[in-house]
Coordinates of C-alpha atoms and ligand atoms in Angstrom, one line a residue:
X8 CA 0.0 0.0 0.0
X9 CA 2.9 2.6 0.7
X10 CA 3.9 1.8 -2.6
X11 CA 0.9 2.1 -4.0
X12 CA 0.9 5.5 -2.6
X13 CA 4.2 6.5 -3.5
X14 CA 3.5 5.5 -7.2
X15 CA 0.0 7.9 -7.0
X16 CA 1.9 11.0 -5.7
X17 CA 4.7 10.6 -8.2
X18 CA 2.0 9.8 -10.8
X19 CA 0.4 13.2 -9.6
X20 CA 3.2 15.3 -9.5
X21 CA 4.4 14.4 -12.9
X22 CA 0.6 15.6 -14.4
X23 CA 1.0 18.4 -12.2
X24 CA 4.8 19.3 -14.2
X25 CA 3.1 18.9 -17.4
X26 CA -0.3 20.9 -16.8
X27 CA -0.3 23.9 -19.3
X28 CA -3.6 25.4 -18.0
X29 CA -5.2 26.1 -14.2
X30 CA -8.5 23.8 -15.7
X31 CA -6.0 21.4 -15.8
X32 CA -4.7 21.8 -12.2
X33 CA -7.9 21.6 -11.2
X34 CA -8.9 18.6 -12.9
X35 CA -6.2 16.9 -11.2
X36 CA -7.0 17.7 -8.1
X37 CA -10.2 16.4 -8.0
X38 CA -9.1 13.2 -10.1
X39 CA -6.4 12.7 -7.0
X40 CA -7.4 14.3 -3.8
X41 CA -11.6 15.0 -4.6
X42 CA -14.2 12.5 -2.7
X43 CA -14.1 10.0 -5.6
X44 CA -10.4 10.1 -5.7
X45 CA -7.4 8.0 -6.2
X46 CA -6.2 8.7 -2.6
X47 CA -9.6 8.5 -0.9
X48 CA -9.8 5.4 -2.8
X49 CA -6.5 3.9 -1.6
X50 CA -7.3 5.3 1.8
X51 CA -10.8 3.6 1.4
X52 CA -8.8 0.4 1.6
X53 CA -6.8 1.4 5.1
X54 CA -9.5 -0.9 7.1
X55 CA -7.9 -4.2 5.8
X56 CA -4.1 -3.1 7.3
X57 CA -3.2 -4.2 10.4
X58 CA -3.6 -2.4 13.6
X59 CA -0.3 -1.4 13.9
X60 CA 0.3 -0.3 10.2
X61 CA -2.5 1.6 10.0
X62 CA -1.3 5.2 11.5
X63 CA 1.9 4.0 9.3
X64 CA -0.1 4.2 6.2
X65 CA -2.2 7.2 7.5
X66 CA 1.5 9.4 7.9
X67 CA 2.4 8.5 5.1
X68 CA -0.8 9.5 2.9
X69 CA -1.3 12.7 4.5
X70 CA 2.3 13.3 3.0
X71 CA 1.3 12.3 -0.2
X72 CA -2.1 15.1 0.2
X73 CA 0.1 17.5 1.0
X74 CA 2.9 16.8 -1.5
X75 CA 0.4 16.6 -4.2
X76 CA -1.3 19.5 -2.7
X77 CA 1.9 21.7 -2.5
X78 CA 2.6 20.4 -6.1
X79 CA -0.8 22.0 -6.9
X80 CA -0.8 25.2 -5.5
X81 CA 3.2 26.2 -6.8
X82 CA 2.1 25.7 -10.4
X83 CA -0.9 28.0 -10.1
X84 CA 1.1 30.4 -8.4
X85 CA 2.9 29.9 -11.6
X86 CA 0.1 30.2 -13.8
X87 CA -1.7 33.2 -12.1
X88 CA 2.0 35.3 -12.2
X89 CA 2.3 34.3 -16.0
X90 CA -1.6 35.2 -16.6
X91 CA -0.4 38.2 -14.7
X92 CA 2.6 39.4 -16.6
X93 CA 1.2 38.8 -19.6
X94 CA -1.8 41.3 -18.5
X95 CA 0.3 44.2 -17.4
X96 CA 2.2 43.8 -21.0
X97 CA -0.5 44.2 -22.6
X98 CA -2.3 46.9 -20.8
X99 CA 1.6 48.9 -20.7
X100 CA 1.7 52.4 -21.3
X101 CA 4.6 54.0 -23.7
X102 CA 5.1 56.7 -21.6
X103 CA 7.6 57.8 -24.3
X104 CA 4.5 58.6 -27.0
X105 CA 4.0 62.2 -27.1
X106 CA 1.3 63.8 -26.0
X107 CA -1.9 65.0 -28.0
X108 CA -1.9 69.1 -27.7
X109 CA -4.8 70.7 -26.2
X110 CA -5.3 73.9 -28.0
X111 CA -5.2 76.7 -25.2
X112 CA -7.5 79.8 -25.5
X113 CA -6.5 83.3 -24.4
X114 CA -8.0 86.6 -23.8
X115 CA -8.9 88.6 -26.4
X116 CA -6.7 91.7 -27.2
X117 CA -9.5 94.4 -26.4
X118 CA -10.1 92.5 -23.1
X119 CA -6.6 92.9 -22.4
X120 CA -5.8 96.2 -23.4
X121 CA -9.3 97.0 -21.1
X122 CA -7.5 95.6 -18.5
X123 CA -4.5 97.2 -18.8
X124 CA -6.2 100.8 -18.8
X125 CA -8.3 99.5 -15.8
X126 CA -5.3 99.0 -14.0
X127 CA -3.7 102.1 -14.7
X128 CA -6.7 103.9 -13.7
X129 CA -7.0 102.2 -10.1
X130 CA -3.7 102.8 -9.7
X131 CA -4.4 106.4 -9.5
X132 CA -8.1 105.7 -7.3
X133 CA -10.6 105.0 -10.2
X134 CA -13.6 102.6 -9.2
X135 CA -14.7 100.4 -12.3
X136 CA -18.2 100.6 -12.8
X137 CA -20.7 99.4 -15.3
X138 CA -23.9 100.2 -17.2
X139 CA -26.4 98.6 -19.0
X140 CA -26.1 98.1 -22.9
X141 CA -29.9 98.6 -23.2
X142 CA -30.2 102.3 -22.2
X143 CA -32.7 105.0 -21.6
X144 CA -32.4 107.9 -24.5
X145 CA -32.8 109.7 -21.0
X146 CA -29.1 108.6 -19.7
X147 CA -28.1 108.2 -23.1
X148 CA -28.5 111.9 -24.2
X149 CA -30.5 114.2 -21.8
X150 CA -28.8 113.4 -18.4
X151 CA -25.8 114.3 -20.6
X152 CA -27.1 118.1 -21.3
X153 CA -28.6 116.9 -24.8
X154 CA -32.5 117.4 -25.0
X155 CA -34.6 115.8 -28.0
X156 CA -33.6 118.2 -30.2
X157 CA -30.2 119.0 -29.6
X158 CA -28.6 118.7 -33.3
X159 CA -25.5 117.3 -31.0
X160 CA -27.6 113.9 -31.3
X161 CA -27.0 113.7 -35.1
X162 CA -22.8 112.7 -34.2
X163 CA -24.9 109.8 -32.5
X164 CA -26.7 107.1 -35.4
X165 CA -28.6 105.4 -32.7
X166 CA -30.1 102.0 -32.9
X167 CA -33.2 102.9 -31.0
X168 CA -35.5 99.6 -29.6
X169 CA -37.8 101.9 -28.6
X170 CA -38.4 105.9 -28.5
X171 CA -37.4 105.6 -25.4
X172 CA -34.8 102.7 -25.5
X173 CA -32.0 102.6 -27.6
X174 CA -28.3 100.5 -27.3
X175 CA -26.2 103.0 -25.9
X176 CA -24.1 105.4 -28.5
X177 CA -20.9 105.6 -25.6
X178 CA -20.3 104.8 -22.2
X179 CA -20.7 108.0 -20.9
X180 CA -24.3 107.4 -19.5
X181 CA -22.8 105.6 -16.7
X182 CA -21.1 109.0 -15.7
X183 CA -24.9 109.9 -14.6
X184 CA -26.2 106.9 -13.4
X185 CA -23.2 106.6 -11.1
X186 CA -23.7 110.3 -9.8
X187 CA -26.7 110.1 -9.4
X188 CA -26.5 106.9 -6.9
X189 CA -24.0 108.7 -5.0
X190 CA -26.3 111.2 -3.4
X191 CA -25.1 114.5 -4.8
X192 CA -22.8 114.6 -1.9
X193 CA -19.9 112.7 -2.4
X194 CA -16.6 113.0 -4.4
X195 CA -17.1 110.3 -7.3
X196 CA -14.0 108.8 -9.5
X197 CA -14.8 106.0 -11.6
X198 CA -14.0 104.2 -14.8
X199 CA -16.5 102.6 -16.8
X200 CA -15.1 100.2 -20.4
X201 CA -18.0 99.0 -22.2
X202 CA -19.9 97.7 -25.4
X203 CA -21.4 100.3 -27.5
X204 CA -23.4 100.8 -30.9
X205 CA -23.6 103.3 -33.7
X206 CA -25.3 102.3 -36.6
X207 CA -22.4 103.2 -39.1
X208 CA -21.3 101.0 -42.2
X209 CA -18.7 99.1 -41.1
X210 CA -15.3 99.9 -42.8
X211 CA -11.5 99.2 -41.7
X212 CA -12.0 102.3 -38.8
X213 CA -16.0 102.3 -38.0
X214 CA -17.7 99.0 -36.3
X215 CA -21.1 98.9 -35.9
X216 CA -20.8 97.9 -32.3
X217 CA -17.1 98.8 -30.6
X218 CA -15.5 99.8 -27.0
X219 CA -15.8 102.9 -25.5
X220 CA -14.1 103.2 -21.7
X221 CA -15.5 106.5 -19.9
X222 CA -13.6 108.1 -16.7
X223 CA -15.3 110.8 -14.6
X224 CA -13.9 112.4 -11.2
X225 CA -16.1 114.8 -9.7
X226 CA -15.3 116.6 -6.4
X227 CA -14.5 119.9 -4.8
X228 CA -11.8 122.0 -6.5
X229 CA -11.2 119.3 -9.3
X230 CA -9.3 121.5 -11.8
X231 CA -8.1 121.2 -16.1
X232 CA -4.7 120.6 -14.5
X233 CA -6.2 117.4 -12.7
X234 CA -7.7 116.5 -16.1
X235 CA -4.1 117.2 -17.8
X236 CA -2.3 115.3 -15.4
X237 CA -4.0 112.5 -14.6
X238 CA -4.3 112.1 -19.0
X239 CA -0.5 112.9 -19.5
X240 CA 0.1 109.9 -16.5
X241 CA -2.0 107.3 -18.6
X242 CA -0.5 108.6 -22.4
X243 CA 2.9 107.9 -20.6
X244 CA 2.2 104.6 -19.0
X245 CA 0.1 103.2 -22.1
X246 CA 2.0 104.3 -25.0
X247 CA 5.9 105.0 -23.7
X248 CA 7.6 107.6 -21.4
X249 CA 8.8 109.8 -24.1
X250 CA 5.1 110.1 -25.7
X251 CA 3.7 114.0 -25.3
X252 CA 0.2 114.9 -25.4
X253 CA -1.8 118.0 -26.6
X254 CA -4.7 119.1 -25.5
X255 CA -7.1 120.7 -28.4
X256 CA -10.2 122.9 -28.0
X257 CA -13.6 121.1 -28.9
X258 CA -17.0 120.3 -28.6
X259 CA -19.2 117.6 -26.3
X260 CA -22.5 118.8 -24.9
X261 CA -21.4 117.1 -21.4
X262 CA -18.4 118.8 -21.1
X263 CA -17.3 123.1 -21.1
X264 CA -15.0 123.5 -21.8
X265 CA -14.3 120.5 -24.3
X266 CA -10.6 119.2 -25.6
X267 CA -9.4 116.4 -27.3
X268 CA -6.2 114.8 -26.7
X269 CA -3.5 113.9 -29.3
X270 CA -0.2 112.2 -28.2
X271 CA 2.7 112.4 -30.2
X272 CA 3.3 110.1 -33.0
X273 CA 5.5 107.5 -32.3
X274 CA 6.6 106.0 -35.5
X275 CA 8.3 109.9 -36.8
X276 CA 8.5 111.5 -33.3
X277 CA 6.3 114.6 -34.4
X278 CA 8.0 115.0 -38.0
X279 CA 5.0 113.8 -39.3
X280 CA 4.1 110.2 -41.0
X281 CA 1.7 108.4 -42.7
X282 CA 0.5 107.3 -39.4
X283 CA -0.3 110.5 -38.2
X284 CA -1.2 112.3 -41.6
X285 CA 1.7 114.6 -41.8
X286 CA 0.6 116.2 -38.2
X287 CA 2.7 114.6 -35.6
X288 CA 0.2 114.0 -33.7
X289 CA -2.5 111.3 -32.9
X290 CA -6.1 111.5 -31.5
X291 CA -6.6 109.8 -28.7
X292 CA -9.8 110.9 -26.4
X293 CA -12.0 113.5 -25.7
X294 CA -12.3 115.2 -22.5
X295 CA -13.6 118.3 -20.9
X296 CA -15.0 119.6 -17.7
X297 CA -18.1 118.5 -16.7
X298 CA -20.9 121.0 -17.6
X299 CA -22.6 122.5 -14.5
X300 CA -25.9 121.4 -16.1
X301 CA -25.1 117.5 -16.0
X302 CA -23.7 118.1 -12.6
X303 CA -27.1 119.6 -11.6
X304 CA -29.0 116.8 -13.1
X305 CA -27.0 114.1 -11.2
X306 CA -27.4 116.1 -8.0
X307 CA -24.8 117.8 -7.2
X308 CA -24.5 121.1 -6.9
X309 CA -21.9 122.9 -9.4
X310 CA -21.5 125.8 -7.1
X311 CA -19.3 123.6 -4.8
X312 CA -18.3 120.6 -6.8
X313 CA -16.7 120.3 -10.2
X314 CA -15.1 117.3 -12.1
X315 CA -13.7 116.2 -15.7
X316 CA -15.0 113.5 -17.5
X317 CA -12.9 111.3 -20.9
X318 CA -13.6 108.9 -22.9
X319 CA -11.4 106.6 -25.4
X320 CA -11.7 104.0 -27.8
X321 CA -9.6 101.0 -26.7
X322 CA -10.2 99.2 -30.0
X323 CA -8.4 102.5 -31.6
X324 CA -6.1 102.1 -28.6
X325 CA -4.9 98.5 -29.5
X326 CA -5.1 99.3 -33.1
X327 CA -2.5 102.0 -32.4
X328 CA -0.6 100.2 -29.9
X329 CA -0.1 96.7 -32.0
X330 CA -0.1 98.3 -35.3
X331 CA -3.7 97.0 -36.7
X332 CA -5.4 98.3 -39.3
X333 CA -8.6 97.1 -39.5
X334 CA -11.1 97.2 -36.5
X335 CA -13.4 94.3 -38.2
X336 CA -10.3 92.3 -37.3
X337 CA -11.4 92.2 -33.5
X338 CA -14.8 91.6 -34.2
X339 CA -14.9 88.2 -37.4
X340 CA -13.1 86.1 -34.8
X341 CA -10.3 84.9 -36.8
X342 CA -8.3 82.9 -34.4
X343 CA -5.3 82.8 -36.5
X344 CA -5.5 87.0 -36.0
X345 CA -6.6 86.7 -32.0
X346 CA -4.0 84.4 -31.1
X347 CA -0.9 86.8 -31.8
X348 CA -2.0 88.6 -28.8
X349 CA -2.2 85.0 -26.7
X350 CA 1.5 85.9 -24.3
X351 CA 0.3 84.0 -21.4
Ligands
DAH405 N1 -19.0 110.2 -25.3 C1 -18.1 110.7 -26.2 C2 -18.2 110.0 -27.5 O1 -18.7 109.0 -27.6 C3 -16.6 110.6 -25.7 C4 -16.4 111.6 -24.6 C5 -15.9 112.8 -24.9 C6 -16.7 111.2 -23.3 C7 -15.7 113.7 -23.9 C8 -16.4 112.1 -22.3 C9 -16.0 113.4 -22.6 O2 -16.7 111.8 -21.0 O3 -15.8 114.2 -21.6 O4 -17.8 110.5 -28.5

């Protein structure tokens, strides 16, 4: 019988060796240690030993379970690593491949140059306010000192919604509406960049709809000279330390008196260019005091207070600053024209 058993476990082992498979492993275990297996079977016959052999036998084929068993188990350790590898080859990553480029947006260039000339006006105390697009033809033109039938209103082709509502002409409405919710009473310096509409044909300088960025400082004893210096301080900063600016006599019905600023023309130095059409100079803004009568409207009382009051175009800023020549360019959405300005 030992033999008998010695011949099963080597008989086992040997299947074991040449198993290719885990179904195979596990048909040999229950063909050699399951209920209706060979060892149960030889065991089966254990009652016929003698007394004394018996726990002989018994040692001996609880070494054999466990050989065969041990047998078992290594090879599907085997298996289950090879199954393994072969897994993680195939699931490997070439970290090596190059990666697939995300395409990166940016700010557009009137946003940035916005945000440039918002920071340059902070810098020197300006809130930034804003105001709607939709506006009242009473913020729009009368709050500004120009009645129904001022001929003032002609400069303006208006897209009216309404006869009351139209999409505001410039940004200077905002001027009164932020007055007017500061009580009369208080100093006021804001900044307000915005959307507005004219209904012009659009060519390489006019846009249909465009930017418009409006400053106003009202308090007591604001003079011109604040006006001049706070103007030649943002020329300087925007456009270059060596830029001059001018300061021209003109007409706004919000504003008496009324300038407009030039700076000088970078690309000849004030010889006079093509760029600045022979004058040395280049418009920038218009400006002014602000008329007692808008002051009056807002509330405030133009016997004690006074202010000055700009507004600029950053699209004709950036076109200046970057050299562009069209203004449709910042409007069709061209990516291959927006993403020169992408620095980030
Ligand atoms: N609102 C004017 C325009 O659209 C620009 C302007 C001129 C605004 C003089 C001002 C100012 O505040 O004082 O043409």
């Amino acid at each position: 019988m030992k033999e008998q058993l010695q011949q099963l476990q080597a008989e086992a082992i040997e299947k074991v060796e040449q198993a290719t498979d885990t179904k195979e492993l596990q048909d040999i275990r229950v063909a050699y240690l399951g209920k209706k297996g060979s060892l149960t079977g030889v065991l089966r016959g254990m009652g016929k030993l003698d007394k004394e052999e018996r726990p002989i036998v018994g040692e001996i084929a609880n070494q054999v379970r466990e050989k065969i068993t041990n047998a078992l188990d290594g090879k599907l350790a085997v298996f289950e690593e090879e199954a393994l590898n072969k897994k993680l080859a195939a699931e490997a990553i070439d970290v090596t491949l190059p990666g697939r480029p995300i395409s990166v947006g940016g700010p557009h260039l009137l946003t940035t140059i916005i945000e440039e000339i918002e920071d340059l006006f902070i810098g020197m105390g300006f809130e930034v306010k804003e105001g709607p697009e939709v506006e009242t033809d009473y913020y729009n033109f009368e709050a500004l000192n120009l009645p129904k039938d001022h001929p003032a209103r002609d400069m303006h082709d208006s897209f009216y919604i309404t006869n009351e509502l139209l999409l505001r002409t410039h940004t200077s409405p905002v001027q009164a509406r932020t007055m007017q919710k500061y009580d009369g009473d208080k100093p006021v310096k804001m900044i307000c960049p915005g959307k507005v509409y004219r209904r012009d044909s659009d060519d390489a300088t006019h846009s249909h709809q465009f930017t418009q960025l409006e400053g106003l400082y009202v308090g007591k004893n604001v003079r011109m000279s604040d006006l001049k210096g706070t103007l030649d301080t943002f020329a300087k900063k925007m456009f270059g330390a060596d830029r001059k600016i001018r300061l021209r006599p003109s007409f706004f019905p919000f504003t008496e008196p009324s300038v407009e600023m030039d700076i000088s023309c970078k690309v000849c130095g004030g010889d006079g260019c093509s760029v600045c059409k022979k004058t040395g100079w280049i418009e920038i803004l218009g400006a002014g005091m602000v008329h007692p009568r808008v002051l009056s409207m807002a509330g405030y009382d133009p016997e004690v207070y006074s202010g000055f009051a700009f507004g600029m175009g950053p699209d004709r800023i950036a076109m200046l600053k970057y050299g562009v020549k069209d203004i449709r360019d910042f409007y069709t959405n061209d990516v291959r024209f927006l993403k020169q300005f992408h620095h980030a």
